[in-house]
């Protein structure tokens, strides 16, 4: 969990090159949100939320009462990916698996990006973004540019990481799998433990 949080914060810091005042247009942690759900499950989620809060606070300079929005965004994207990414996601060599994975990334990233922009602009209205967002055209421009840039990064990097790193993690015994795999493994472990009890 601590390693994930640190890595998330470091990638967040690396995103500072693509910042608007108080908002990260380029969001490098999206790479982690595309692979950690199937690699590490709950510890990956907790680490991502901690790293997102740290990044919002210290990289974007968001006030503490608003920095939790970054954590919720990480929760939304991570959680949806964990639920929706199929078991055979690391087998991206087939066209069907790759298209399914890319479609899931596109949907979950759009939901997360729209959520964080909505929170910052309409809920807090703390002037993080320098635009007049009362008109929906400015909101649509920032949403489209943020979404497109980060989707390109996610689609270029995440399938390759899943294909190359997942087999190693499985052989080391630290692979969690998607949510249904995690539940299946947990059920088997609990069944074995109950059988051992006299």
C-alpha positions as YAML, in Angstrom:
chain: A
units: angstrom
residues:
- id: 1
  name: UNK
  ca: [0.00, 0.00, 0.00]
- id: 2
  name: UNK
  ca: [2.80, 2.43, 0.93]
- id: 3
  name: UNK
  ca: [4.69, 1.64, -2.28]
- id: 4
  name: UNK
  ca: [1.56, 2.23, -4.39]
- id: 5
  name: UNK
  ca: [0.84, 5.53, -2.59]
- id: 6
  name: UNK
  ca: [4.44, 6.69, -3.15]
- id: 7
  name: UNK
  ca: [4.42, 5.67, -6.81]
- id: 8
  name: UNK
  ca: [1.07, 7.38, -7.34]
- id: 9
  name: UNK
  ca: [2.33, 10.61, -5.73]
- id: 10
  name: UNK
  ca: [5.53, 10.50, -7.81]
- id: 11
  name: UNK
  ca: [3.58, 10.08, -11.04]
- id: 12
  name: UNK
  ca: [1.26, 12.88, -9.90]
- id: 13
  name: UNK
  ca: [4.34, 15.08, -9.40]
- id: 14
  name: UNK
  ca: [5.52, 14.11, -12.89]
- id: 15
  name: UNK
  ca: [2.18, 15.34, -14.20]
- id: 16
  name: UNK
  ca: [2.97, 18.89, -13.07]
- id: 17
  name: UNK
  ca: [4.39, 19.68, -16.51]
- id: 18
  name: UNK
  ca: [0.86, 19.51, -17.92]
- id: 19
  name: UNK
  ca: [-0.93, 21.66, -15.35]
- id: 20
  name: UNK
  ca: [-3.41, 24.42, -15.58]
- id: 21
  name: UNK
  ca: [-3.35, 26.58, -12.43]
- id: 22
  name: UNK
  ca: [-4.56, 24.15, -9.76]
- id: 23
  name: UNK
  ca: [-5.62, 21.37, -12.14]
- id: 24
  name: UNK
  ca: [-3.61, 18.58, -13.73]
- id: 25
  name: UNK
  ca: [-4.42, 18.35, -17.42]
- id: 26
  name: UNK
  ca: [-1.89, 15.55, -17.94]
- id: 27
  name: UNK
  ca: [-2.62, 12.86, -15.32]
- id: 28
  name: UNK
  ca: [0.11, 10.20, -15.36]
- id: 29
  name: UNK
  ca: [-1.36, 8.18, -12.44]
- id: 30
  name: UNK
  ca: [-4.03, 7.06, -14.91]
- id: 31
  name: UNK
  ca: [-1.48, 4.42, -15.91]
- id: 32
  name: UNK
  ca: [-1.65, 2.96, -12.40]
- id: 33
  name: UNK
  ca: [-5.45, 3.13, -12.35]
- id: 34
  name: UNK
  ca: [-5.46, 0.96, -15.47]
- id: 35
  name: UNK
  ca: [-3.29, -1.85, -14.10]
- id: 36
  name: UNK
  ca: [-3.32, -1.82, -10.29]
- id: 37
  name: UNK
  ca: [-6.94, -3.00, -9.96]
- id: 38
  name: UNK
  ca: [-6.09, -6.39, -11.45]
- id: 39
  name: UNK
  ca: [-2.64, -6.57, -9.90]
- id: 40
  name: UNK
  ca: [-3.17, -5.64, -6.24]
- id: 41
  name: UNK
  ca: [-6.90, -5.24, -5.47]
- id: 42
  name: UNK
  ca: [-7.73, -3.62, -2.11]
- id: 43
  name: UNK
  ca: [-4.16, -2.60, -1.15]
- id: 44
  name: UNK
  ca: [-3.79, -1.01, -4.59]
- id: 45
  name: UNK
  ca: [-7.03, 0.91, -4.09]
- id: 46
  name: UNK
  ca: [-6.01, 2.20, -0.66]
- id: 47
  name: UNK
  ca: [-2.57, 3.20, -1.92]
- id: 48
  name: UNK
  ca: [-4.05, 4.96, -4.95]
- id: 49
  name: UNK
  ca: [-6.48, 6.96, -2.81]
- id: 50
  name: UNK
  ca: [-3.70, 8.05, -0.42]
- id: 51
  name: UNK
  ca: [-1.40, 8.96, -3.31]
- id: 52
  name: UNK
  ca: [-4.20, 10.90, -5.02]
- id: 53
  name: UNK
  ca: [-4.87, 12.93, -1.86]
- id: 54
  name: UNK
  ca: [-1.15, 13.71, -1.48]
- id: 55
  name: UNK
  ca: [-0.94, 14.72, -5.14]
- id: 56
  name: UNK
  ca: [-3.99, 16.95, -4.92]
- id: 57
  name: UNK
  ca: [-2.67, 18.63, -1.79]
- id: 58
  name: UNK
  ca: [1.00, 19.10, -2.69]
- id: 59
  name: UNK
  ca: [1.15, 19.04, -6.50]
- id: 60
  name: UNK
  ca: [-2.06, 20.82, -7.49]
- id: 61
  name: UNK
  ca: [-2.12, 22.96, -4.35]
- id: 62
  name: UNK
  ca: [-5.76, 22.15, -3.70]
- id: 63
  name: UNK
  ca: [-7.02, 23.13, -0.21]
- id: 64
  name: UNK
  ca: [-7.24, 20.17, 2.22]
- id: 65
  name: UNK
  ca: [-11.03, 20.29, 2.29]
- id: 66
  name: UNK
  ca: [-11.09, 19.74, -1.49]
- id: 67
  name: UNK
  ca: [-8.13, 17.39, -1.96]
- id: 68
  name: UNK
  ca: [-10.29, 14.39, -1.11]
- id: 69
  name: UNK
  ca: [-11.90, 14.85, -4.54]
- id: 70
  name: UNK
  ca: [-8.73, 13.39, -6.06]
- id: 71
  name: UNK
  ca: [-9.10, 10.34, -3.80]
- id: 72
  name: UNK
  ca: [-12.72, 9.85, -4.82]
- id: 73
  name: UNK
  ca: [-11.75, 10.14, -8.48]
- id: 74
  name: UNK
  ca: [-9.12, 7.43, -7.96]
- id: 75
  name: UNK
  ca: [-11.77, 5.33, -6.21]
- id: 76
  name: UNK
  ca: [-14.22, 5.74, -9.09]
- id: 77
  name: UNK
  ca: [-11.78, 4.87, -11.89]
- id: 78
  name: UNK
  ca: [-10.03, 2.12, -9.91]
- id: 79
  name: UNK
  ca: [-13.29, 0.58, -8.69]
- id: 80
  name: UNK
  ca: [-14.92, 0.56, -12.11]
- id: 81
  name: UNK
  ca: [-11.81, -0.94, -13.71]
- id: 82
  name: UNK
  ca: [-11.62, -3.60, -10.99]
- id: 83
  name: UNK
  ca: [-15.25, -4.56, -11.61]
- id: 84
  name: UNK
  ca: [-15.28, -4.33, -15.40]
- id: 85
  name: UNK
  ca: [-11.87, -5.47, -16.62]
- id: 86
  name: UNK
  ca: [-12.27, -9.12, -17.68]
- id: 87
  name: UNK
  ca: [-10.26, -12.04, -16.27]
- id: 88
  name: UNK
  ca: [-8.29, -12.45, -19.47]
- id: 89
  name: UNK
  ca: [-7.27, -8.77, -19.67]
- id: 90
  name: UNK
  ca: [-3.58, -9.67, -19.79]
- id: 91
  name: UNK
  ca: [-4.23, -11.65, -22.98]
- id: 92
  name: UNK
  ca: [-4.38, -8.51, -25.11]
- id: 93
  name: UNK
  ca: [-2.98, -10.26, -28.17]
- id: 94
  name: UNK
  ca: [-6.48, -11.10, -29.41]
- id: 95
  name: UNK
  ca: [-8.39, -8.27, -31.00]
- id: 96
  name: UNK
  ca: [-11.57, -8.90, -29.00]
- id: 97
  name: UNK
  ca: [-9.79, -8.71, -25.63]
- id: 98
  name: UNK
  ca: [-7.89, -5.59, -26.62]
- id: 99
  name: UNK
  ca: [-11.02, -3.80, -27.87]
- id: 100
  name: UNK
  ca: [-12.94, -4.76, -24.71]
- id: 101
  name: UNK
  ca: [-10.13, -3.48, -22.51]
- id: 102
  name: UNK
  ca: [-9.85, -0.21, -24.44]
- id: 103
  name: UNK
  ca: [-13.61, 0.35, -24.28]
- id: 104
  name: UNK
  ca: [-13.56, -0.16, -20.49]
- id: 105
  name: UNK
  ca: [-10.67, 2.29, -20.13]
- id: 106
  name: UNK
  ca: [-12.50, 4.84, -22.28]
- id: 107
  name: UNK
  ca: [-15.71, 4.63, -20.21]
- id: 108
  name: UNK
  ca: [-14.12, 4.62, -16.76]
- id: 109
  name: UNK
  ca: [-11.72, 7.47, -17.57]
- id: 110
  name: UNK
  ca: [-14.54, 9.59, -18.97]
- id: 111
  name: UNK
  ca: [-16.63, 9.09, -15.82]
- id: 112
  name: UNK
  ca: [-13.67, 9.92, -13.55]
- id: 113
  name: UNK
  ca: [-12.63, 12.99, -15.55]
- id: 114
  name: UNK
  ca: [-16.17, 14.37, -15.72]
- id: 115
  name: UNK
  ca: [-16.60, 13.78, -11.98]
- id: 116
  name: UNK
  ca: [-13.48, 15.64, -10.90]
- id: 117
  name: UNK
  ca: [-14.15, 18.62, -13.15]
- id: 118
  name: UNK
  ca: [-17.74, 18.80, -11.94]
- id: 119
  name: UNK
  ca: [-16.62, 18.65, -8.29]
- id: 120
  name: UNK
  ca: [-13.99, 21.36, -8.63]
- id: 121
  name: UNK
  ca: [-16.14, 23.70, -10.68]
- id: 122
  name: UNK
  ca: [-19.70, 23.34, -9.46]
- id: 123
  name: UNK
  ca: [-19.44, 21.91, -5.96]
- id: 124
  name: UNK
  ca: [-16.48, 23.80, -4.51]
- id: 125
  name: UNK
  ca: [-16.33, 26.82, -6.83]
- id: 126
  name: UNK
  ca: [-12.97, 27.71, -5.29]
- id: 127
  name: UNK
  ca: [-11.40, 29.18, -8.39]
- id: 128
  name: UNK
  ca: [-9.08, 26.27, -9.08]
- id: 129
  name: UNK
  ca: [-9.65, 26.58, -12.79]
- id: 130
  name: UNK
  ca: [-9.14, 30.04, -14.31]
- id: 131
  name: UNK
  ca: [-11.98, 29.76, -16.80]
- id: 132
  name: UNK
  ca: [-15.51, 31.02, -16.50]
- id: 133
  name: UNK
  ca: [-17.22, 27.67, -16.39]
- id: 134
  name: UNK
  ca: [-20.75, 28.99, -16.17]
- id: 135
  name: UNK
  ca: [-20.94, 28.43, -19.90]
- id: 136
  name: UNK
  ca: [-20.81, 24.75, -20.72]
- id: 137
  name: UNK
  ca: [-18.57, 25.31, -23.77]
- id: 138
  name: UNK
  ca: [-15.45, 25.99, -21.64]
- id: 139
  name: UNK
  ca: [-16.24, 22.98, -19.47]
- id: 140
  name: UNK
  ca: [-16.60, 20.81, -22.57]
- id: 141
  name: UNK
  ca: [-13.25, 22.01, -23.97]
- id: 142
  name: UNK
  ca: [-11.32, 21.23, -20.77]
- id: 143
  name: UNK
  ca: [-13.14, 17.91, -20.35]
- id: 144
  name: UNK
  ca: [-12.45, 16.85, -23.93]
- id: 145
  name: UNK
  ca: [-8.78, 17.87, -23.87]
- id: 146
  name: UNK
  ca: [-8.09, 16.31, -20.45]
- id: 147
  name: UNK
  ca: [-9.92, 13.12, -21.36]
- id: 148
  name: UNK
  ca: [-8.32, 12.73, -24.80]
- id: 149
  name: UNK
  ca: [-4.76, 13.31, -23.59]
- id: 150
  name: UNK
  ca: [-5.03, 10.86, -20.71]
- id: 151
  name: UNK
  ca: [-6.91, 8.24, -22.73]
- id: 152
  name: UNK
  ca: [-4.11, 8.18, -25.30]
- id: 153
  name: UNK
  ca: [-1.58, 7.58, -22.50]
- id: 154
  name: UNK
  ca: [-3.71, 4.87, -20.89]
- id: 155
  name: UNK
  ca: [-4.39, 3.03, -24.14]
- id: 156
  name: UNK
  ca: [-0.73, 3.18, -25.16]
- id: 157
  name: UNK
  ca: [0.76, 1.95, -21.88]
- id: 158
  name: UNK
  ca: [-1.74, -0.13, -19.84]
- id: 159
  name: UNK
  ca: [-2.41, -3.04, -22.24]
- id: 160
  name: UNK
  ca: [1.35, -3.50, -22.73]
- id: 161
  name: UNK
  ca: [1.94, -3.47, -18.97]
- id: 162
  name: UNK
  ca: [-0.84, -5.99, -18.36]
- id: 163
  name: UNK
  ca: [0.54, -8.31, -21.02]
- id: 164
  name: UNK
  ca: [4.16, -8.16, -19.84]
- id: 165
  name: UNK
  ca: [3.98, -7.75, -16.04]
- id: 166
  name: UNK
  ca: [0.90, -9.84, -15.12]
- id: 167
  name: UNK
  ca: [2.51, -13.25, -15.80]
- id: 168
  name: UNK
  ca: [5.44, -12.32, -13.51]
- id: 169
  name: UNK
  ca: [3.11, -11.22, -10.71]
- id: 170
  name: UNK
  ca: [1.14, -14.47, -11.05]
- id: 171
  name: UNK
  ca: [4.33, -16.53, -10.78]
- id: 172
  name: UNK
  ca: [5.36, -14.56, -7.66]
- id: 173
  name: UNK
  ca: [1.95, -15.14, -6.06]
- id: 174
  name: UNK
  ca: [1.10, -11.44, -5.60]
- id: 175
  name: UNK
  ca: [-1.55, -11.15, -8.32]
- id: 176
  name: UNK
  ca: [-5.05, -10.26, -7.09]
- id: 177
  name: UNK
  ca: [-7.07, -10.42, -10.31]
- id: 178
  name: UNK
  ca: [-10.27, -8.58, -11.14]
- id: 179
  name: UNK
  ca: [-13.01, -8.34, -8.51]
- id: 180
  name: UNK
  ca: [-14.63, -11.67, -9.38]
- id: 181
  name: UNK
  ca: [-11.24, -13.43, -9.29]
- id: 182
  name: UNK
  ca: [-10.45, -11.83, -5.92]
- id: 183
  name: UNK
  ca: [-13.80, -13.03, -4.52]
- id: 184
  name: UNK
  ca: [-13.23, -16.52, -5.88]
- id: 185
  name: UNK
  ca: [-9.76, -16.74, -4.33]
- id: 186
  name: UNK
  ca: [-11.04, -15.39, -1.02]
- id: 187
  name: UNK
  ca: [-13.90, -17.93, -0.96]
- id: 188
  name: UNK
  ca: [-11.48, -20.80, -1.60]
- id: 189
  name: UNK
  ca: [-9.14, -19.62, 1.18]
- id: 190
  name: UNK
  ca: [-12.04, -19.31, 3.65]
- id: 191
  name: UNK
  ca: [-13.28, -22.79, 2.69]
- id: 192
  name: UNK
  ca: [-9.85, -24.28, 3.36]
- id: 193
  name: UNK
  ca: [-9.62, -22.49, 6.70]
- id: 194
  name: UNK
  ca: [-13.01, -23.79, 7.83]
- id: 195
  name: UNK
  ca: [-12.02, -27.34, 6.84]
- id: 196
  name: UNK
  ca: [-8.92, -27.12, 9.06]
- id: 197
  name: UNK
  ca: [-10.96, -26.13, 12.12]
- id: 198
  name: UNK
  ca: [-11.74, -29.32, 14.12]
...
